[in-house]
PDB file of C-alpha atoms in Angstrom:
ATOM      1  CA  MET A  26     -35.168  67.746 -32.634  1.00 65.00           C
ATOM      2  CA  LYS A  27     -38.286  66.996 -34.636  1.00 73.00           C
ATOM      3  CA  ALA A  28     -40.275  63.845 -33.841  1.00 73.00           C
ATOM      4  CA  THR A  29     -41.214  61.640 -36.800  1.00 77.00           C
ATOM      5  CA  GLY A  30     -43.589  59.289 -35.008  1.00 81.00           C
ATOM      6  CA  ILE A  31     -41.655  56.304 -36.349  1.00 85.00           C
ATOM      7  CA  VAL A  32     -40.443  53.706 -33.849  1.00 85.00           C
ATOM      8  CA  ARG A  33     -37.829  51.040 -34.607  1.00 86.00           C
ATOM      9  CA  ARG A  34     -36.397  48.267 -32.420  1.00 89.00           C
ATOM     10  CA  ILE A  35     -32.692  47.460 -32.115  1.00 89.00           C
ATOM     11  CA  ASP A  36     -31.907  43.921 -33.284  1.00 91.00           C
ATOM     12  CA  ASP A  37     -29.686  41.430 -31.429  1.00 93.00           C
ATOM     13  CA  LEU A  38     -26.584  42.807 -33.242  1.00 92.00           C
ATOM     14  CA  GLY A  39     -27.302  46.394 -32.128  1.00 90.00           C
ATOM     15  CA  ARG A  40     -28.584  47.540 -35.526  1.00 90.00           C
ATOM     16  CA  VAL A  41     -31.480  49.825 -36.227  1.00 88.00           C
ATOM     17  CA  VAL A  42     -33.074  50.402 -39.627  1.00 89.00           C
ATOM     18  CA  ILE A  43     -33.489  54.000 -40.754  1.00 88.00           C
ATOM     19  CA  PRO A  44     -36.853  54.118 -42.570  1.00 89.00           C
ATOM     20  CA  LYS A  45     -36.776  54.501 -46.351  1.00 90.00           C
ATOM     21  CA  GLU A  46     -38.800  57.737 -46.235  1.00 88.00           C
ATOM     22  CA  ILE A  47     -36.225  59.371 -43.962  1.00 85.00           C
ATOM     23  CA  ARG A  48     -33.294  58.074 -46.035  1.00 85.00           C
ATOM     24  CA  ARG A  49     -34.889  59.442 -49.212  1.00 83.00           C
ATOM     25  CA  THR A  50     -35.726  62.815 -47.646  1.00 79.00           C
ATOM     26  CA  MET A  51     -32.262  63.195 -46.095  1.00 78.00           C
ATOM     27  CA  ARG A  52     -30.514  61.773 -49.205  1.00 78.00           C
ATOM     28  CA  ILE A  53     -28.846  59.021 -47.202  1.00 82.00           C
ATOM     29  CA  ARG A  54     -27.557  56.352 -49.568  1.00 81.00           C
ATOM     30  CA  GLU A  55     -26.214  52.887 -48.887  1.00 84.00           C
ATOM     31  CA  GLY A  56     -22.625  53.177 -47.714  1.00 80.00           C
ATOM     32  CA  ASP A  57     -22.918  56.831 -46.601  1.00 79.00           C
ATOM     33  CA  PRO A  58     -21.014  57.515 -43.376  1.00 81.00           C
ATOM     34  CA  LEU A  59     -23.034  58.800 -40.417  1.00 84.00           C
ATOM     35  CA  GLU A  60     -21.754  60.529 -37.274  1.00 82.00           C
ATOM     36  CA  ILE A  61     -23.421  59.590 -34.012  1.00 87.00           C
ATOM     37  CA  TYR A  62     -24.059  62.213 -31.331  1.00 86.00           C
ATOM     38  CA  THR A  63     -25.785  62.085 -27.973  1.00 88.00           C
ATOM     39  CA  ASP A  64     -27.534  64.905 -26.169  1.00 87.00           C
ATOM     40  CA  ARG A  65     -28.012  65.583 -22.453  1.00 90.00           C
ATOM     41  CA  GLU A  66     -31.579  64.304 -22.481  1.00 87.00           C
ATOM     42  CA  GLY A  67     -30.477  60.832 -23.604  1.00 84.00           C
ATOM     43  CA  GLY A  68     -31.195  61.340 -27.297  1.00 85.00           C
ATOM     44  CA  VAL A  69     -29.127  59.739 -30.044  1.00 85.00           C
ATOM     45  CA  ILE A  70     -28.619  61.807 -33.184  1.00 84.00           C
ATOM     46  CA  PHE A  71     -27.368  60.534 -36.540  1.00 85.00           C
ATOM     47  CA  LYS A  72     -25.845  63.129 -38.847  1.00 80.00           C
ATOM     48  CA  LYS A  73     -24.492  62.639 -42.339  1.00 76.00           C
ATOM     49  CA  TYR A  74     -20.731  62.900 -42.245  1.00 74.00           C
ATOM     50  CA  SER A  75     -18.987  65.158 -44.751  1.00 70.00           C
ATOM     51  CA  GLN A  76     -15.240  64.741 -45.153  1.00 66.00           C
ATOM     52  CA  LEU A  77     -15.111  68.104 -46.911  1.00 66.00           C
ATOM     53  CA  GLY A  78     -16.908  69.748 -43.993  1.00 67.00           C
ATOM     54  CA  ASP A  79     -13.670  69.378 -42.045  1.00 70.00           C
ATOM     55  CA  VAL A  80     -11.874  71.660 -44.531  1.00 78.00           C
ATOM     56  CA  SER A  81     -14.606  74.264 -45.066  1.00 82.00           C
ATOM     57  CA  ASP A  82     -12.389  77.206 -44.016  1.00 87.00           C
ATOM     58  CA  PHE A  83      -9.686  76.059 -46.423  1.00 90.00           C
ATOM     59  CA  ALA A  84     -12.334  75.521 -49.135  1.00 91.00           C
ATOM     60  CA  ALA A  85     -13.625  79.068 -48.601  1.00 92.00           C
ATOM     61  CA  GLN A  86     -10.124  80.473 -49.156  1.00 93.00           C
ATOM     62  CA  LEU A  87      -9.778  78.357 -52.306  1.00 94.00           C
ATOM     63  CA  CYS A  88     -13.124  79.644 -53.603  1.00 95.00           C
ATOM     64  CA  ASP A  89     -12.130  83.257 -53.003  1.00 95.00           C
ATOM     65  CA  THR A  90      -8.839  82.729 -54.827  1.00 95.00           C
ATOM     66  CA  ILE A  91     -10.184  80.899 -57.884  1.00 96.00           C
ATOM     67  CA  SER A  92     -13.103  83.316 -58.125  1.00 95.00           C
ATOM     68  CA  ARG A  93     -10.688  86.264 -58.330  1.00 94.00           C
ATOM     69  CA  VAL A  94      -8.453  84.473 -60.851  1.00 93.00           C
ATOM     70  CA  ALA A  95     -11.326  83.370 -63.124  1.00 93.00           C
ATOM     71  CA  GLY A  96     -13.503  86.448 -62.680  1.00 92.00           C
ATOM     72  CA  LEU A  97     -16.452  84.139 -61.934  1.00 93.00           C
ATOM     73  CA  PRO A  98     -18.181  83.118 -58.710  1.00 95.00           C
ATOM     74  CA  ALA A  99     -16.927  79.743 -57.451  1.00 96.00           C
ATOM     75  CA  VAL A 100     -18.389  77.204 -55.036  1.00 97.00           C
ATOM     76  CA  ILE A 101     -17.291  73.947 -53.466  1.00 96.00           C
ATOM     77  CA  THR A 102     -19.910  71.408 -52.415  1.00 95.00           C
ATOM     78  CA  ASP A 103     -19.948  68.152 -50.550  1.00 92.00           C
ATOM     79  CA  ARG A 104     -22.337  65.480 -51.856  1.00 89.00           C
ATOM     80  CA  ASP A 105     -25.360  67.253 -50.400  1.00 89.00           C
ATOM     81  CA  SER A 106     -24.813  70.971 -49.934  1.00 91.00           C
ATOM     82  CA  VAL A 107     -22.615  73.969 -50.700  1.00 94.00           C
ATOM     83  CA  ILE A 108     -19.808  74.205 -48.132  1.00 93.00           C
ATOM     84  CA  ALA A 109     -17.874  77.237 -49.460  1.00 94.00           C
ATOM     85  CA  ALA A 110     -18.339  80.117 -51.903  1.00 95.00           C
ATOM     86  CA  GLY A 111     -16.340  82.967 -53.375  1.00 95.00           C
ATOM     87  CA  GLY A 112     -17.634  85.853 -55.477  1.00 93.00           C
ATOM     88  CA  VAL A 113     -21.218  85.475 -54.210  1.00 92.00           C
ATOM     89  CA  PRO A 114     -22.796  86.335 -50.862  1.00 91.00           C
ATOM     90  CA  ARG A 115     -22.114  83.244 -48.749  1.00 89.00           C
ATOM     91  CA  ARG A 116     -25.440  83.414 -46.942  1.00 91.00           C
ATOM     92  CA  GLU A 117     -27.239  82.922 -50.268  1.00 93.00           C
ATOM     93  CA  VAL A 118     -25.604  79.580 -51.091  1.00 94.00           C
ATOM     94  CA  VAL A 119     -23.559  78.085 -48.224  1.00 92.00           C
ATOM     95  CA  ASP A 120     -25.374  75.239 -46.432  1.00 90.00           C
ATOM     96  CA  LYS A 121     -28.038  75.115 -49.163  1.00 93.00           C
ATOM     97  CA  ARG A 122     -28.828  71.713 -50.667  1.00 93.00           C
ATOM     98  CA  VAL A 123     -27.427  71.136 -54.162  1.00 94.00           C
ATOM     99  CA  SER A 124     -29.849  70.569 -57.025  1.00 95.00           C
ATOM    100  CA  PRO A 125     -30.543  67.080 -58.384  1.00 93.00           C
ATOM    101  CA  GLN A 126     -28.733  68.122 -61.600  1.00 93.00           C
ATOM    102  CA  VAL A 127     -25.526  68.869 -59.668  1.00 95.00           C
ATOM    103  CA  GLU A 128     -25.931  65.561 -57.819  1.00 93.00           C
ATOM    104  CA  GLN A 129     -26.188  63.840 -61.212  1.00 93.00           C
ATOM    105  CA  VAL A 130     -22.919  65.428 -62.371  1.00 94.00           C
ATOM    106  CA  MET A 131     -21.209  64.058 -59.255  1.00 94.00           C
ATOM    107  CA  GLU A 132     -22.697  60.596 -59.748  1.00 93.00           C
ATOM    108  CA  GLU A 133     -21.466  60.517 -63.366  1.00 94.00           C
ATOM    109  CA  ARG A 134     -17.939  61.301 -62.059  1.00 93.00           C
ATOM    110  CA  ARG A 135     -16.965  63.591 -64.926  1.00 90.00           C
ATOM    111  CA  GLY A 136     -16.689  67.333 -65.268  1.00 93.00           C
ATOM    112  CA  ILE A 137     -19.124  69.324 -67.394  1.00 93.00           C
ATOM    113  CA  GLN A 138     -19.125  72.653 -69.146  1.00 93.00           C
ATOM    114  CA  ALA A 139     -22.844  73.365 -69.400  1.00 83.00           C
ATOM    115  CA  ASP A 140     -24.401  74.669 -72.609  1.00 81.00           C
ATOM    116  CA  GLN A 141     -27.575  75.171 -70.611  1.00 83.00           C
ATOM    117  CA  PRO A 142     -26.618  76.263 -67.074  1.00 88.00           C
ATOM    118  CA  MET A 143     -28.272  74.141 -64.370  1.00 93.00           C
ATOM    119  CA  PRO A 144     -29.490  75.328 -60.962  1.00 95.00           C
ATOM    120  CA  LEU A 145     -26.880  75.197 -58.214  1.00 95.00           C
ATOM    121  CA  CYS A 146     -29.261  74.879 -55.276  1.00 94.00           C
ATOM    122  CA  ASP A 147     -32.409  72.832 -54.928  1.00 90.00           C
ATOM    123  CA  GLY A 148     -35.458  75.073 -55.224  1.00 87.00           C
ATOM    124  CA  SER A 149     -33.536  78.171 -56.365  1.00 88.00           C
ATOM    125  CA  GLU A 150     -32.792  79.386 -59.866  1.00 87.00           C
ATOM    126  CA  LYS A 151     -30.726  82.435 -58.850  1.00 91.00           C
ATOM    127  CA  TYR A 152     -27.284  80.851 -59.258  1.00 93.00           C
ATOM    128  CA  ARG A 153     -26.703  78.506 -62.165  1.00 94.00           C
ATOM    129  CA  VAL A 154     -23.754  76.177 -62.746  1.00 95.00           C
ATOM    130  CA  LEU A 155     -21.570  76.855 -65.786  1.00 94.00           C
ATOM    131  CA  ILE A 156     -18.771  74.385 -64.963  1.00 96.00           C
ATOM    132  CA  ALA A 157     -18.808  71.533 -62.440  1.00 96.00           C
ATOM    133  CA  VAL A 158     -16.049  69.022 -61.697  1.00 97.00           C
ATOM    134  CA  PRO A 159     -16.500  66.219 -59.133  1.00 97.00           C
ATOM    135  CA  ILE A 160     -13.985  65.855 -56.299  1.00 95.00           C
ATOM    136  CA  LEU A 161     -12.822  62.226 -56.229  1.00 95.00           C
ATOM    137  CA  SER A 162     -10.803  60.671 -53.412  1.00 89.00           C
ATOM    138  CA  GLU A 163      -9.845  57.006 -53.335  1.00 86.00           C
ATOM    139  CA  GLY A 164     -12.626  56.265 -55.822  1.00 87.00           C
ATOM    140  CA  ASP A 165     -15.330  58.020 -53.804  1.00 88.00           C
ATOM    141  CA  VAL A 166     -17.154  61.203 -54.795  1.00 91.00           C
ATOM    142  CA  LEU A 167     -16.771  63.794 -52.026  1.00 91.00           C
ATOM    143  CA  GLY A 168     -18.358  66.804 -53.733  1.00 93.00           C
ATOM    144  CA  CYS A 169     -17.613  69.156 -56.606  1.00 96.00           C
ATOM    145  CA  VAL A 170     -15.953  72.406 -57.602  1.00 97.00           C
ATOM    146  CA  ALA A 171     -18.158  74.682 -59.707  1.00 97.00           C
ATOM    147  CA  PHE A 172     -18.188  78.061 -61.382  1.00 96.00           C
ATOM    148  CA  VAL A 173     -21.613  79.703 -61.275  1.00 95.00           C
ATOM    149  CA  THR A 174     -23.432  82.713 -62.637  1.00 92.00           C
ATOM    150  CA  ASP A 175     -26.372  84.867 -61.649  1.00 87.00           C
ATOM    151  CA  GLY A 176     -26.856  85.880 -65.275  1.00 81.00           C
ATOM    152  CA  ASP A 177     -24.086  88.467 -65.518  1.00 73.00           C
ATOM    153  CA  GLY A 178     -20.394  88.049 -66.099  1.00 72.00           C
ATOM    154  CA  PRO A 179     -18.064  86.403 -68.575  1.00 75.00           C
ATOM    155  CA  THR A 180     -18.632  83.046 -70.241  1.00 81.00           C
ATOM    156  CA  PRO A 181     -16.154  80.449 -68.993  1.00 88.00           C
ATOM    157  CA  GLY A 182     -13.894  78.550 -71.337  1.00 88.00           C
ATOM    158  CA  ASP A 183     -11.354  75.757 -71.296  1.00 92.00           C
ATOM    159  CA  VAL A 184      -9.062  77.633 -68.903  1.00 93.00           C
ATOM    160  CA  GLU A 185     -11.781  77.838 -66.241  1.00 94.00           C
ATOM    161  CA  LEU A 186     -12.602  74.157 -66.787  1.00 95.00           C
ATOM    162  CA  LYS A 187      -8.932  73.265 -66.250  1.00 95.00           C
ATOM    163  CA  LEU A 188      -8.832  75.459 -63.139  1.00 95.00           C
ATOM    164  CA  ALA A 189     -11.853  73.645 -61.680  1.00 96.00           C
ATOM    165  CA  GLN A 190     -10.278  70.270 -62.563  1.00 96.00           C
ATOM    166  CA  THR A 191      -7.044  71.315 -60.850  1.00 96.00           C
ATOM    167  CA  VAL A 192      -8.779  72.421 -57.642  1.00 95.00           C
ATOM    168  CA  ALA A 193     -10.973  69.277 -57.580  1.00 95.00           C
ATOM    169  CA  GLY A 194      -7.887  67.107 -58.101  1.00 95.00           C
ATOM    170  CA  PHE A 195      -5.992  68.954 -55.374  1.00 93.00           C
ATOM    171  CA  LEU A 196      -8.858  68.587 -52.862  1.00 92.00           C
ATOM    172  CA  GLY A 197      -9.230  64.904 -53.710  1.00 92.00           C
ATOM    173  CA  ARG A 198      -5.532  64.270 -53.098  1.00 91.00           C
ATOM    174  CA  HIS A 199      -5.609  66.418 -49.940  1.00 86.00           C
ATOM    175  CA  MET A 200      -8.406  64.287 -48.497  1.00 85.00           C
ATOM    176  CA  GLU A 201      -6.429  61.084 -49.203  1.00 82.00           C
ATOM    177  CA  ALA A 202      -3.461  62.336 -47.151  1.00 69.00           C
TER     178      ALA A 202
END
């Protein structure tokens, strides 16, 4: 655990305010769910909760399958980071923070087929998003399904866009069940 030097008091209702600087750095938005953990030394740890994190093994199998079908690398993200990948070395993208451009696509709640590919991960230009479709469940954005490129490979078309929409729709419905 890293100390921040910030101290907050608990109010009479048991609430504590997470400082704005930490919320901005950790991309914690109003309404975001947080998991609460305790450690053996008496520490309390807040961690952003990802519904899609619970299905990361399943998401990895989906990525492998759609990557083979489309002939393009595929990734599935939650709202903050890549949780699964197929067709690319997982260590290069999984658990990496998504770029602000990918976050924007999710916030707009509509799929895109990029004329100008955008970076997949924050601070890295290696993999660029060609198609991205948000995963929606009960009106909430959970993440997105994307086809990416490292500069080589075929150009995706309407079929790949429909495939990404299908997988995003399936994951959204799966999370509702």
